[in-house]
Amino acid sequence: PTVFTMAVADVAVAQIFAVEPGAASTRSGWGFDVAVQVAQPVHDFADNVRNAFGVGSSVRHHFSWFRPLGLRGDFAFMNYGNERQRVPLSSSVNRVTVEMNTSNNILLVGGGPELAVMRGPVRPYVHGFVGYSYFFTESSAGDDNGGGAFARSTNFDDGGLATGGGAGLRLPLRARSTEISIDGGARFLRNGVRTYLRRGDVIGLPHGALEFTPWTSNARSAAA
C-alpha cells in the first residue's frame, strides 16, 4: 500500500554567486545572469530533506522612460536528493547491469516587475514574480563509463502556482564596452501545497511494480 506522511516544508535558498556577461546597461536596458544556488531546509522540512543545490538564470529589460523599472523572467532548477544503484538491465537480461539514478528535483519558471538602481558601484534591486513550480522525481539508466543515460522516466510529480519576491545587490565590473556584474541575492517563494518524494521513497517491488511514499506539505521557501 502507498503510505502518506504529512510534513511542513520550509526551505531557505540563497543565490551565492551570479555572473552577468552582458548585464543590463544604462544604454540597452537588457541584462541576463547565470547563478549557482543552494537551499537550506528549515523547520519540519529539515527533518526530511537536506540541502538542495542547483542553477538559476534571469533575463531582464528596464524601460528607457524610467530606467529603475523593468520586467524580469526567472528560471531555476534545484536538486534535493539522488539515489544511485546498479540493477539488472531487465528480468530476462539479468547478467547485464546498468547504473540507475533516481533524482528529486524542483523546477521554477516565473516573471514579474523589478526595481533597480542602474548606476553606481553598488546597485540594489527588488523584484516580485508569479509563475509555476514543478516538483518531480525522475529515474534514469545508463552506463558507468560516462556514456550518459539511454532511458529515463518520471516516477512522480506535482506542480502549481508559485509567487514571491526577492532582493539583492549587483556589483558592476567593466570589461571594454560590455558590463559584467557580480550578483548576490535571495527571494521568498510560495509554492502552495505540494506532494513530493525524497530519497528512498521509490521502492521496487517484484515483477517491476513500484511503491511510493509521498510527502504532502505547504512548500514555502526563500530562493535566489
mmCIF file with all atom_site columns, C-alpha atoms in Angstrom:
data_model
loop_
_atom_site.group_PDB
_atom_site.id
_atom_site.type_symbol
_atom_site.label_atom_id
_atom_site.label_alt_id
_atom_site.label_comp_id
_atom_site.label_asym_id
_atom_site.label_entity_id
_atom_site.label_seq_id
_atom_site.pdbx_PDB_ins_code
_atom_site.Cartn_x
_atom_site.Cartn_y
_atom_site.Cartn_z
_atom_site.occupancy
_atom_site.B_iso_or_equiv
_atom_site.pdbx_formal_charge
_atom_site.auth_seq_id
_atom_site.auth_comp_id
_atom_site.auth_asym_id
_atom_site.auth_atom_id
_atom_site.pdbx_PDB_model_num
ATOM 1   C CA . PRO A 1 1   ? 0.000  0.000   0.000   1.00 0.00 ? 1   PRO A CA 1
ATOM 2   C CA . THR A 1 2   ? 1.048  3.613   -0.550  1.00 0.00 ? 2   THR A CA 1
ATOM 3   C CA . VAL A 1 3   ? 1.989  5.480   2.628   1.00 0.00 ? 3   VAL A CA 1
ATOM 4   C CA . PHE A 1 4   ? 1.166  9.187   3.071   1.00 0.00 ? 4   PHE A CA 1
ATOM 5   C CA . THR A 1 5   ? 3.002  11.303  5.653   1.00 0.00 ? 5   THR A CA 1
ATOM 6   C CA . MET A 1 6   ? 2.226  14.933  6.489   1.00 0.00 ? 6   MET A CA 1
ATOM 7   C CA . ALA A 1 7   ? 5.027  17.480  6.918   1.00 0.00 ? 7   ALA A CA 1
ATOM 8   C CA . VAL A 1 8   ? 5.548  21.246  6.825   1.00 0.00 ? 8   VAL A CA 1
ATOM 9   C CA . ALA A 1 9   ? 8.072  22.162  4.112   1.00 0.00 ? 9   ALA A CA 1
ATOM 10  C CA . ASP A 1 10  ? 10.042 25.389  4.577   1.00 0.00 ? 10  ASP A CA 1
ATOM 11  C CA . VAL A 1 11  ? 13.254 25.915  2.596   1.00 0.00 ? 11  VAL A CA 1
ATOM 12  C CA . ALA A 1 12  ? 15.741 28.782  2.806   1.00 0.00 ? 12  ALA A CA 1
ATOM 13  C CA . VAL A 1 13  ? 17.515 29.202  -0.538  1.00 0.00 ? 13  VAL A CA 1
ATOM 14  C CA . ALA A 1 14  ? 20.224 31.725  -1.395  1.00 0.00 ? 14  ALA A CA 1
ATOM 15  C CA . GLN A 1 15  ? 21.910 32.794  -4.608  1.00 0.00 ? 15  GLN A CA 1
ATOM 16  C CA . ILE A 1 16  ? 25.559 32.553  -3.633  1.00 0.00 ? 16  ILE A CA 1
ATOM 17  C CA . PHE A 1 17  ? 27.183 33.593  -6.895  1.00 0.00 ? 17  PHE A CA 1
ATOM 18  C CA . ALA A 1 18  ? 25.921 35.026  -10.150 1.00 0.00 ? 18  ALA A CA 1
ATOM 19  C CA . VAL A 1 19  ? 27.761 36.362  -13.178 1.00 0.00 ? 19  VAL A CA 1
ATOM 20  C CA . GLU A 1 20  ? 26.140 38.683  -15.709 1.00 0.00 ? 20  GLU A CA 1
ATOM 21  C CA . PRO A 1 21  ? 28.070 38.590  -19.005 1.00 0.00 ? 21  PRO A CA 1
ATOM 22  C CA . GLY A 1 22  ? 26.382 41.463  -20.802 1.00 0.00 ? 22  GLY A CA 1
ATOM 23  C CA . ALA A 1 23  ? 24.473 42.775  -17.817 1.00 0.00 ? 23  ALA A CA 1
ATOM 24  C CA . ALA A 1 24  ? 21.696 45.349  -18.108 1.00 0.00 ? 24  ALA A CA 1
ATOM 25  C CA . SER A 1 25  ? 23.415 48.563  -19.078 1.00 0.00 ? 25  SER A CA 1
ATOM 26  C CA . THR A 1 26  ? 22.093 52.077  -18.899 1.00 0.00 ? 26  THR A CA 1
ATOM 27  C CA . ARG A 1 27  ? 22.100 52.153  -22.711 1.00 0.00 ? 27  ARG A CA 1
ATOM 28  C CA . SER A 1 28  ? 20.427 48.904  -23.777 1.00 0.00 ? 28  SER A CA 1
ATOM 29  C CA . GLY A 1 29  ? 18.297 48.155  -20.712 1.00 0.00 ? 29  GLY A CA 1
ATOM 30  C CA . TRP A 1 30  ? 18.775 44.404  -21.275 1.00 0.00 ? 30  TRP A CA 1
ATOM 31  C CA . GLY A 1 31  ? 20.550 42.011  -18.944 1.00 0.00 ? 31  GLY A CA 1
ATOM 32  C CA . PHE A 1 32  ? 20.830 38.356  -18.017 1.00 0.00 ? 32  PHE A CA 1
ATOM 33  C CA . ASP A 1 33  ? 22.617 36.274  -15.390 1.00 0.00 ? 33  ASP A CA 1
ATOM 34  C CA . VAL A 1 34  ? 23.514 32.693  -14.547 1.00 0.00 ? 34  VAL A CA 1
ATOM 35  C CA . ALA A 1 35  ? 23.705 31.775  -10.858 1.00 0.00 ? 35  ALA A CA 1
ATOM 36  C CA . VAL A 1 36  ? 24.717 28.923  -8.576  1.00 0.00 ? 36  VAL A CA 1
ATOM 37  C CA . GLN A 1 37  ? 22.067 28.372  -5.915  1.00 0.00 ? 37  GLN A CA 1
ATOM 38  C CA . VAL A 1 38  ? 21.960 26.493  -2.595  1.00 0.00 ? 38  VAL A CA 1
ATOM 39  C CA . ALA A 1 39  ? 18.964 25.675  -0.376  1.00 0.00 ? 39  ALA A CA 1
ATOM 40  C CA . GLN A 1 40  ? 18.901 25.002  3.371   1.00 0.00 ? 40  GLN A CA 1
ATOM 41  C CA . PRO A 1 41  ? 15.662 23.386  4.607   1.00 0.00 ? 41  PRO A CA 1
ATOM 42  C CA . VAL A 1 42  ? 14.262 24.821  7.847   1.00 0.00 ? 42  VAL A CA 1
ATOM 43  C CA . HIS A 1 43  ? 11.590 23.871  10.397  1.00 0.00 ? 43  HIS A CA 1
ATOM 44  C CA . ASP A 1 44  ? 9.936  20.464  9.930   1.00 0.00 ? 44  ASP A CA 1
ATOM 45  C CA . PHE A 1 45  ? 11.143 20.136  6.331   1.00 0.00 ? 45  PHE A CA 1
ATOM 46  C CA . ALA A 1 46  ? 14.725 19.957  7.633   1.00 0.00 ? 46  ALA A CA 1
ATOM 47  C CA . ASP A 1 47  ? 13.880 16.604  9.247   1.00 0.00 ? 47  ASP A CA 1
ATOM 48  C CA . ASN A 1 48  ? 13.078 15.136  5.821   1.00 0.00 ? 48  ASN A CA 1
ATOM 49  C CA . VAL A 1 49  ? 15.298 16.869  3.257   1.00 0.00 ? 49  VAL A CA 1
ATOM 50  C CA . ARG A 1 50  ? 18.873 18.091  3.427   1.00 0.00 ? 50  ARG A CA 1
ATOM 51  C CA . ASN A 1 51  ? 20.463 20.845  1.349   1.00 0.00 ? 51  ASN A CA 1
ATOM 52  C CA . ALA A 1 52  ? 19.401 21.356  -2.265  1.00 0.00 ? 52  ALA A CA 1
ATOM 53  C CA . PHE A 1 53  ? 21.724 22.621  -4.985  1.00 0.00 ? 53  PHE A CA 1
ATOM 54  C CA . GLY A 1 54  ? 21.102 23.933  -8.464  1.00 0.00 ? 54  GLY A CA 1
ATOM 55  C CA . VAL A 1 55  ? 21.415 26.641  -11.052 1.00 0.00 ? 55  VAL A CA 1
ATOM 56  C CA . GLY A 1 56  ? 19.240 29.593  -11.995 1.00 0.00 ? 56  GLY A CA 1
ATOM 57  C CA . SER A 1 57  ? 19.100 32.337  -14.578 1.00 0.00 ? 57  SER A CA 1
ATOM 58  C CA . SER A 1 58  ? 17.155 35.513  -15.241 1.00 0.00 ? 58  SER A CA 1
ATOM 59  C CA . VAL A 1 59  ? 16.518 37.826  -18.180 1.00 0.00 ? 59  VAL A CA 1
ATOM 60  C CA . ARG A 1 60  ? 15.618 41.474  -17.552 1.00 0.00 ? 60  ARG A CA 1
ATOM 61  C CA . HIS A 1 61  ? 14.614 44.548  -19.519 1.00 0.00 ? 61  HIS A CA 1
ATOM 62  C CA . HIS A 1 62  ? 14.446 48.030  -17.982 1.00 0.00 ? 62  HIS A CA 1
ATOM 63  C CA . PHE A 1 63  ? 12.356 50.708  -19.673 1.00 0.00 ? 63  PHE A CA 1
ATOM 64  C CA . SER A 1 64  ? 14.016 53.700  -21.331 1.00 0.00 ? 64  SER A CA 1
ATOM 65  C CA . TRP A 1 65  ? 11.365 56.102  -19.990 1.00 0.00 ? 65  TRP A CA 1
ATOM 66  C CA . PHE A 1 66  ? 12.133 55.097  -16.368 1.00 0.00 ? 66  PHE A CA 1
ATOM 67  C CA . ARG A 1 67  ? 15.320 53.035  -16.043 1.00 0.00 ? 67  ARG A CA 1
ATOM 68  C CA . PRO A 1 68  ? 14.778 51.773  -12.470 1.00 0.00 ? 68  PRO A CA 1
ATOM 69  C CA . LEU A 1 69  ? 11.604 49.938  -13.528 1.00 0.00 ? 69  LEU A CA 1
ATOM 70  C CA . GLY A 1 70  ? 11.777 46.765  -15.583 1.00 0.00 ? 70  GLY A CA 1
ATOM 71  C CA . LEU A 1 71  ? 10.401 43.308  -16.245 1.00 0.00 ? 71  LEU A CA 1
ATOM 72  C CA . ARG A 1 72  ? 12.207 40.133  -15.227 1.00 0.00 ? 72  ARG A CA 1
ATOM 73  C CA . GLY A 1 73  ? 11.857 36.440  -16.110 1.00 0.00 ? 73  GLY A CA 1
ATOM 74  C CA . ASP A 1 74  ? 13.402 33.724  -13.900 1.00 0.00 ? 74  ASP A CA 1
ATOM 75  C CA . PHE A 1 75  ? 14.250 30.052  -14.344 1.00 0.00 ? 75  PHE A CA 1
ATOM 76  C CA . ALA A 1 76  ? 15.691 27.762  -11.650 1.00 0.00 ? 76  ALA A CA 1
ATOM 77  C CA . PHE A 1 77  ? 16.458 24.067  -11.299 1.00 0.00 ? 77  PHE A CA 1
ATOM 78  C CA . MET A 1 78  ? 17.193 22.578  -7.845  1.00 0.00 ? 78  MET A CA 1
ATOM 79  C CA . ASN A 1 79  ? 18.100 19.011  -6.879  1.00 0.00 ? 79  ASN A CA 1
ATOM 80  C CA . TYR A 1 80  ? 17.460 17.870  -3.295  1.00 0.00 ? 80  TYR A CA 1
ATOM 81  C CA . GLY A 1 81  ? 18.435 14.200  -3.433  1.00 0.00 ? 81  GLY A CA 1
ATOM 82  C CA . ASN A 1 82  ? 19.858 11.379  -5.551  1.00 0.00 ? 82  ASN A CA 1
ATOM 83  C CA . GLU A 1 83  ? 19.852 7.619   -5.168  1.00 0.00 ? 83  GLU A CA 1
ATOM 84  C CA . ARG A 1 84  ? 22.232 5.513   -7.292  1.00 0.00 ? 84  ARG A CA 1
ATOM 85  C CA . GLN A 1 85  ? 22.062 1.738   -7.732  1.00 0.00 ? 85  GLN A CA 1
ATOM 86  C CA . ARG A 1 86  ? 23.412 -0.946  -10.045 1.00 0.00 ? 86  ARG A CA 1
ATOM 87  C CA . VAL A 1 87  ? 20.491 -3.028  -11.293 1.00 0.00 ? 87  VAL A CA 1
ATOM 88  C CA . PRO A 1 88  ? 19.940 -5.726  -13.960 1.00 0.00 ? 88  PRO A CA 1
ATOM 89  C CA . LEU A 1 89  ? 19.045 -4.393  -17.389 1.00 0.00 ? 89  LEU A CA 1
ATOM 90  C CA . SER A 1 90  ? 15.838 -6.483  -17.275 1.00 0.00 ? 90  SER A CA 1
ATOM 91  C CA . SER A 1 91  ? 14.446 -9.586  -15.621 1.00 0.00 ? 91  SER A CA 1
ATOM 92  C CA . SER A 1 92  ? 15.457 -11.663 -18.657 1.00 0.00 ? 92  SER A CA 1
ATOM 93  C CA . VAL A 1 93  ? 18.844 -9.951  -19.245 1.00 0.00 ? 93  VAL A CA 1
ATOM 94  C CA . ASN A 1 94  ? 19.890 -10.179 -15.605 1.00 0.00 ? 94  ASN A CA 1
ATOM 95  C CA . ARG A 1 95  ? 23.615 -10.722 -16.292 1.00 0.00 ? 95  ARG A CA 1
ATOM 96  C CA . VAL A 1 96  ? 23.916 -7.209  -17.718 1.00 0.00 ? 96  VAL A CA 1
ATOM 97  C CA . THR A 1 97  ? 23.729 -4.413  -15.146 1.00 0.00 ? 97  THR A CA 1
ATOM 98  C CA . VAL A 1 98  ? 23.271 -0.661  -15.593 1.00 0.00 ? 98  VAL A CA 1
ATOM 99  C CA . GLU A 1 99  ? 23.702 2.390   -13.398 1.00 0.00 ? 99  GLU A CA 1
ATOM 100 C CA . MET A 1 100 ? 20.291 3.700   -12.259 1.00 0.00 ? 100 MET A CA 1
ATOM 101 C CA . ASN A 1 101 ? 19.933 7.157   -10.722 1.00 0.00 ? 101 ASN A CA 1
ATOM 102 C CA . THR A 1 102 ? 16.750 8.466   -9.091  1.00 0.00 ? 102 THR A CA 1
ATOM 103 C CA . SER A 1 103 ? 16.767 12.261  -8.591  1.00 0.00 ? 103 SER A CA 1
ATOM 104 C CA . ASN A 1 104 ? 14.398 14.546  -6.679  1.00 0.00 ? 104 ASN A CA 1
ATOM 105 C CA . ASN A 1 105 ? 14.098 17.983  -8.278  1.00 0.00 ? 105 ASN A CA 1
ATOM 106 C CA . ILE A 1 106 ? 12.302 21.338  -8.260  1.00 0.00 ? 106 ILE A CA 1
ATOM 107 C CA . LEU A 1 107 ? 11.822 23.425  -11.412 1.00 0.00 ? 107 LEU A CA 1
ATOM 108 C CA . LEU A 1 108 ? 10.698 27.063  -11.233 1.00 0.00 ? 108 LEU A CA 1
ATOM 109 C CA . VAL A 1 109 ? 9.629  29.435  -14.028 1.00 0.00 ? 109 VAL A CA 1
ATOM 110 C CA . GLY A 1 110 ? 8.296  32.903  -13.233 1.00 0.00 ? 110 GLY A CA 1
ATOM 111 C CA . GLY A 1 111 ? 8.236  36.567  -14.129 1.00 0.00 ? 111 GLY A CA 1
ATOM 112 C CA . GLY A 1 112 ? 7.318  39.989  -12.817 1.00 0.00 ? 112 GLY A CA 1
ATOM 113 C CA . PRO A 1 113 ? 8.483  43.577  -12.173 1.00 0.00 ? 113 PRO A CA 1
ATOM 114 C CA . GLU A 1 114 ? 11.912 44.649  -10.933 1.00 0.00 ? 114 GLU A CA 1
ATOM 115 C CA . LEU A 1 115 ? 13.068 47.940  -9.397  1.00 0.00 ? 115 LEU A CA 1
ATOM 116 C CA . ALA A 1 116 ? 16.829 48.508  -9.516  1.00 0.00 ? 116 ALA A CA 1
ATOM 117 C CA . VAL A 1 117 ? 19.479 51.172  -9.136  1.00 0.00 ? 117 VAL A CA 1
ATOM 118 C CA . MET A 1 118 ? 21.093 51.325  -12.591 1.00 0.00 ? 118 MET A CA 1
ATOM 119 C CA . ARG A 1 119 ? 24.208 53.397  -11.793 1.00 0.00 ? 119 ARG A CA 1
ATOM 120 C CA . GLY A 1 120 ? 26.907 53.408  -9.158  1.00 0.00 ? 120 GLY A CA 1
ATOM 121 C CA . PRO A 1 121 ? 29.401 50.900  -7.675  1.00 0.00 ? 121 PRO A CA 1
ATOM 122 C CA . VAL A 1 122 ? 26.683 49.074  -5.673  1.00 0.00 ? 122 VAL A CA 1
ATOM 123 C CA . ARG A 1 123 ? 23.252 48.566  -7.261  1.00 0.00 ? 123 ARG A CA 1
ATOM 124 C CA . PRO A 1 124 ? 20.491 47.165  -5.045  1.00 0.00 ? 124 PRO A CA 1
ATOM 125 C CA . TYR A 1 125 ? 17.324 45.735  -6.561  1.00 0.00 ? 125 TYR A CA 1
ATOM 126 C CA . VAL A 1 126 ? 13.970 44.253  -5.535  1.00 0.00 ? 126 VAL A CA 1
ATOM 127 C CA . HIS A 1 127 ? 11.573 42.180  -7.612  1.00 0.00 ? 127 HIS A CA 1
ATOM 128 C CA . GLY A 1 128 ? 8.328  40.247  -7.479  1.00 0.00 ? 128 GLY A CA 1
ATOM 129 C CA . PHE A 1 129 ? 7.125  37.336  -9.587  1.00 0.00 ? 129 PHE A CA 1
ATOM 130 C CA . VAL A 1 130 ? 4.337  34.903  -10.337 1.00 0.00 ? 130 VAL A CA 1
ATOM 131 C CA . GLY A 1 131 ? 4.920  31.605  -12.085 1.00 0.00 ? 131 GLY A CA 1
ATOM 132 C CA . TYR A 1 132 ? 4.913  27.825  -11.884 1.00 0.00 ? 132 TYR A CA 1
ATOM 133 C CA . SER A 1 133 ? 6.877  25.428  -9.672  1.00 0.00 ? 133 SER A CA 1
ATOM 134 C CA . TYR A 1 134 ? 7.201  21.746  -10.522 1.00 0.00 ? 134 TYR A CA 1
ATOM 135 C CA . PHE A 1 135 ? 8.335  19.056  -8.072  1.00 0.00 ? 135 PHE A CA 1
ATOM 136 C CA . PHE A 1 136 ? 9.342  15.810  -9.779  1.00 0.00 ? 136 PHE A CA 1
ATOM 137 C CA . THR A 1 137 ? 11.225 12.573  -9.170  1.00 0.00 ? 137 THR A CA 1
ATOM 138 C CA . GLU A 1 138 ? 12.921 11.043  -12.196 1.00 0.00 ? 138 GLU A CA 1
ATOM 139 C CA . SER A 1 139 ? 14.816 7.786   -12.745 1.00 0.00 ? 139 SER A CA 1
ATOM 140 C CA . SER A 1 140 ? 17.404 7.282   -15.493 1.00 0.00 ? 140 SER A CA 1
ATOM 141 C CA . ALA A 1 141 ? 19.521 4.320   -16.606 1.00 0.00 ? 141 ALA A CA 1
ATOM 142 C CA . GLY A 1 142 ? 22.941 4.480   -18.225 1.00 0.00 ? 142 GLY A CA 1
ATOM 143 C CA . ASP A 1 143 ? 26.435 3.026   -18.191 1.00 0.00 ? 143 ASP A CA 1
ATOM 144 C CA . ASP A 1 144 ? 29.120 3.957   -15.683 1.00 0.00 ? 144 ASP A CA 1
ATOM 145 C CA . ASN A 1 145 ? 31.709 4.958   -18.310 1.00 0.00 ? 145 ASN A CA 1
ATOM 146 C CA . GLY A 1 146 ? 30.422 8.464   -18.959 1.00 0.00 ? 146 GLY A CA 1
ATOM 147 C CA . GLY A 1 147 ? 28.178 7.460   -21.844 1.00 0.00 ? 147 GLY A CA 1
ATOM 148 C CA . GLY A 1 148 ? 25.112 9.190   -20.406 1.00 0.00 ? 148 GLY A CA 1
ATOM 149 C CA . ALA A 1 149 ? 21.578 7.937   -19.840 1.00 0.00 ? 149 ALA A CA 1
ATOM 150 C CA . PHE A 1 150 ? 19.874 5.890   -22.548 1.00 0.00 ? 150 PHE A CA 1
ATOM 151 C CA . ALA A 1 151 ? 16.468 5.738   -20.807 1.00 0.00 ? 151 ALA A CA 1
ATOM 152 C CA . ARG A 1 152 ? 14.621 7.889   -18.289 1.00 0.00 ? 152 ARG A CA 1
ATOM 153 C CA . SER A 1 153 ? 11.161 8.122   -16.756 1.00 0.00 ? 153 SER A CA 1
ATOM 154 C CA . THR A 1 154 ? 9.319  10.482  -14.390 1.00 0.00 ? 154 THR A CA 1
ATOM 155 C CA . ASN A 1 155 ? 8.176  8.444   -11.385 1.00 0.00 ? 155 ASN A CA 1
ATOM 156 C CA . PHE A 1 156 ? 6.196  11.108  -9.502  1.00 0.00 ? 156 PHE A CA 1
ATOM 157 C CA . ASP A 1 157 ? 5.378  14.804  -9.975  1.00 0.00 ? 157 ASP A CA 1
ATOM 158 C CA . ASP A 1 158 ? 3.275  17.693  -8.733  1.00 0.00 ? 158 ASP A CA 1
ATOM 159 C CA . GLY A 1 159 ? 3.142  21.359  -9.700  1.00 0.00 ? 159 GLY A CA 1
ATOM 160 C CA . GLY A 1 160 ? 1.161  24.562  -9.496  1.00 0.00 ? 160 GLY A CA 1
ATOM 161 C CA . LEU A 1 161 ? 1.142  28.311  -8.934  1.00 0.00 ? 161 LEU A CA 1
ATOM 162 C CA . ALA A 1 162 ? 4.194  29.927  -7.334  1.00 0.00 ? 162 ALA A CA 1
ATOM 163 C CA . THR A 1 163 ? 4.501  33.536  -6.168  1.00 0.00 ? 163 THR A CA 1
ATOM 164 C CA . GLY A 1 164 ? 7.100  35.544  -4.300  1.00 0.00 ? 164 GLY A CA 1
ATOM 165 C CA . GLY A 1 165 ? 9.639  38.311  -4.318  1.00 0.00 ? 165 GLY A CA 1
ATOM 166 C CA . GLY A 1 166 ? 13.283 38.995  -3.612  1.00 0.00 ? 166 GLY A CA 1
ATOM 167 C CA . ALA A 1 167 ? 16.142 41.445  -3.296  1.00 0.00 ? 167 ALA A CA 1
ATOM 168 C CA . GLY A 1 168 ? 19.856 41.595  -3.939  1.00 0.00 ? 168 GLY A CA 1
ATOM 169 C CA . LEU A 1 169 ? 22.936 43.598  -4.868  1.00 0.00 ? 169 LEU A CA 1
ATOM 170 C CA . ARG A 1 170 ? 24.835 43.878  -8.146  1.00 0.00 ? 170 ARG A CA 1
ATOM 171 C CA . LEU A 1 171 ? 28.484 44.915  -8.182  1.00 0.00 ? 171 LEU A CA 1
ATOM 172 C CA . PRO A 1 172 ? 29.384 46.050  -11.726 1.00 0.00 ? 172 PRO A CA 1
ATOM 173 C CA . LEU A 1 173 ? 32.773 45.403  -13.315 1.00 0.00 ? 173 LEU A CA 1
ATOM 174 C CA . ARG A 1 174 ? 33.919 46.968  -16.570 1.00 0.00 ? 174 ARG A CA 1
ATOM 175 C CA . ALA A 1 175 ? 35.201 44.830  -19.465 1.00 0.00 ? 175 ALA A CA 1
ATOM 176 C CA . ARG A 1 176 ? 35.713 47.077  -22.506 1.00 0.00 ? 176 ARG A CA 1
ATOM 177 C CA . SER A 1 177 ? 32.258 48.009  -23.861 1.00 0.00 ? 177 SER A CA 1
ATOM 178 C CA . THR A 1 178 ? 30.450 45.174  -22.018 1.00 0.00 ? 178 THR A CA 1
ATOM 179 C CA . GLU A 1 179 ? 29.364 45.471  -18.416 1.00 0.00 ? 179 GLU A CA 1
ATOM 180 C CA . ILE A 1 180 ? 29.845 42.412  -16.196 1.00 0.00 ? 180 ILE A CA 1
ATOM 181 C CA . SER A 1 181 ? 28.419 42.249  -12.677 1.00 0.00 ? 181 SER A CA 1
ATOM 182 C CA . ILE A 1 182 ? 28.659 40.019  -9.646  1.00 0.00 ? 182 ILE A CA 1
ATOM 183 C CA . ASP A 1 183 ? 25.165 39.446  -8.227  1.00 0.00 ? 183 ASP A CA 1
ATOM 184 C CA . GLY A 1 184 ? 24.136 38.115  -4.822  1.00 0.00 ? 184 GLY A CA 1
ATOM 185 C CA . GLY A 1 185 ? 20.544 37.909  -3.629  1.00 0.00 ? 185 GLY A CA 1
ATOM 186 C CA . ALA A 1 186 ? 17.656 35.891  -2.248  1.00 0.00 ? 186 ALA A CA 1
ATOM 187 C CA . ARG A 1 187 ? 13.924 35.593  -2.801  1.00 0.00 ? 187 ARG A CA 1
ATOM 188 C CA . PHE A 1 188 ? 10.925 34.319  -0.876  1.00 0.00 ? 188 PHE A CA 1
ATOM 189 C CA . LEU A 1 189 ? 8.918  31.702  -2.756  1.00 0.00 ? 189 LEU A CA 1
ATOM 190 C CA . ARG A 1 190 ? 5.381  30.489  -2.034  1.00 0.00 ? 190 ARG A CA 1
ATOM 191 C CA . ASN A 1 191 ? 4.730  27.168  -3.778  1.00 0.00 ? 191 ASN A CA 1
ATOM 192 C CA . GLY A 1 192 ? 1.449  26.327  -2.084  1.00 0.00 ? 192 GLY A CA 1
ATOM 193 C CA . VAL A 1 193 ? 0.738  22.709  -1.182  1.00 0.00 ? 193 VAL A CA 1
ATOM 194 C CA . ARG A 1 194 ? 2.882  20.112  -2.988  1.00 0.00 ? 194 ARG A CA 1
ATOM 195 C CA . THR A 1 195 ? 3.149  16.334  -2.841  1.00 0.00 ? 195 THR A CA 1
ATOM 196 C CA . TYR A 1 196 ? 6.688  15.099  -3.499  1.00 0.00 ? 196 TYR A CA 1
ATOM 197 C CA . LEU A 1 197 ? 9.175  12.303  -2.859  1.00 0.00 ? 197 LEU A CA 1
ATOM 198 C CA . ARG A 1 198 ? 12.521 12.314  -1.102  1.00 0.00 ? 198 ARG A CA 1
ATOM 199 C CA . ARG A 1 199 ? 15.494 9.958   -1.332  1.00 0.00 ? 199 ARG A CA 1
ATOM 200 C CA . GLY A 1 200 ? 14.421 6.360   -0.693  1.00 0.00 ? 200 GLY A CA 1
ATOM 201 C CA . ASP A 1 201 ? 10.699 6.963   -1.316  1.00 0.00 ? 201 ASP A CA 1
ATOM 202 C CA . VAL A 1 202 ? 10.630 4.896   -4.546  1.00 0.00 ? 202 VAL A CA 1
ATOM 203 C CA . ILE A 1 203 ? 10.624 1.189   -3.716  1.00 0.00 ? 203 ILE A CA 1
ATOM 204 C CA . GLY A 1 204 ? 10.916 -1.510  -6.375  1.00 0.00 ? 204 GLY A CA 1
ATOM 205 C CA . LEU A 1 205 ? 8.569  -4.464  -5.923  1.00 0.00 ? 205 LEU A CA 1
ATOM 206 C CA . PRO A 1 206 ? 8.665  -7.909  -7.558  1.00 0.00 ? 206 PRO A CA 1
ATOM 207 C CA . HIS A 1 207 ? 7.607  -8.138  -11.214 1.00 0.00 ? 207 HIS A CA 1
ATOM 208 C CA . GLY A 1 208 ? 8.560  -4.482  -11.897 1.00 0.00 ? 208 GLY A CA 1
ATOM 209 C CA . ALA A 1 209 ? 5.921  -2.705  -9.782  1.00 0.00 ? 209 ALA A CA 1
ATOM 210 C CA . LEU A 1 210 ? 6.801  0.458   -7.803  1.00 0.00 ? 210 LEU A CA 1
ATOM 211 C CA . GLU A 1 211 ? 5.656  1.683   -4.402  1.00 0.00 ? 211 GLU A CA 1
ATOM 212 C CA . PHE A 1 212 ? 5.882  5.363   -3.414  1.00 0.00 ? 212 PHE A CA 1
ATOM 213 C CA . THR A 1 213 ? 5.997  7.093   -0.014  1.00 0.00 ? 213 THR A CA 1
ATOM 214 C CA . PRO A 1 214 ? 4.924  10.676  -0.875  1.00 0.00 ? 214 PRO A CA 1
ATOM 215 C CA . TRP A 1 215 ? 5.051  13.666  1.462   1.00 0.00 ? 215 TRP A CA 1
ATOM 216 C CA . THR A 1 216 ? 2.453  16.459  1.302   1.00 0.00 ? 216 THR A CA 1
ATOM 217 C CA . SER A 1 217 ? 3.282  19.914  2.650   1.00 0.00 ? 217 SER A CA 1
ATOM 218 C CA . ASN A 1 218 ? 2.921  23.660  2.282   1.00 0.00 ? 218 ASN A CA 1
ATOM 219 C CA . ALA A 1 219 ? 6.193  24.202  0.419   1.00 0.00 ? 219 ALA A CA 1
ATOM 220 C CA . ARG A 1 220 ? 7.118  27.800  1.256   1.00 0.00 ? 220 ARG A CA 1
ATOM 221 C CA . SER A 1 221 ? 10.718 28.754  0.558   1.00 0.00 ? 221 SER A CA 1
ATOM 222 C CA . ALA A 1 222 ? 13.189 31.554  0.078   1.00 0.00 ? 222 ALA A CA 1
ATOM 223 C CA . ALA A 1 223 ? 15.025 31.282  -3.217  1.00 0.00 ? 223 ALA A CA 1
ATOM 224 C CA . ALA A 1 224 ? 17.591 33.170  -5.229  1.00 0.00 ? 224 ALA A CA 1
#
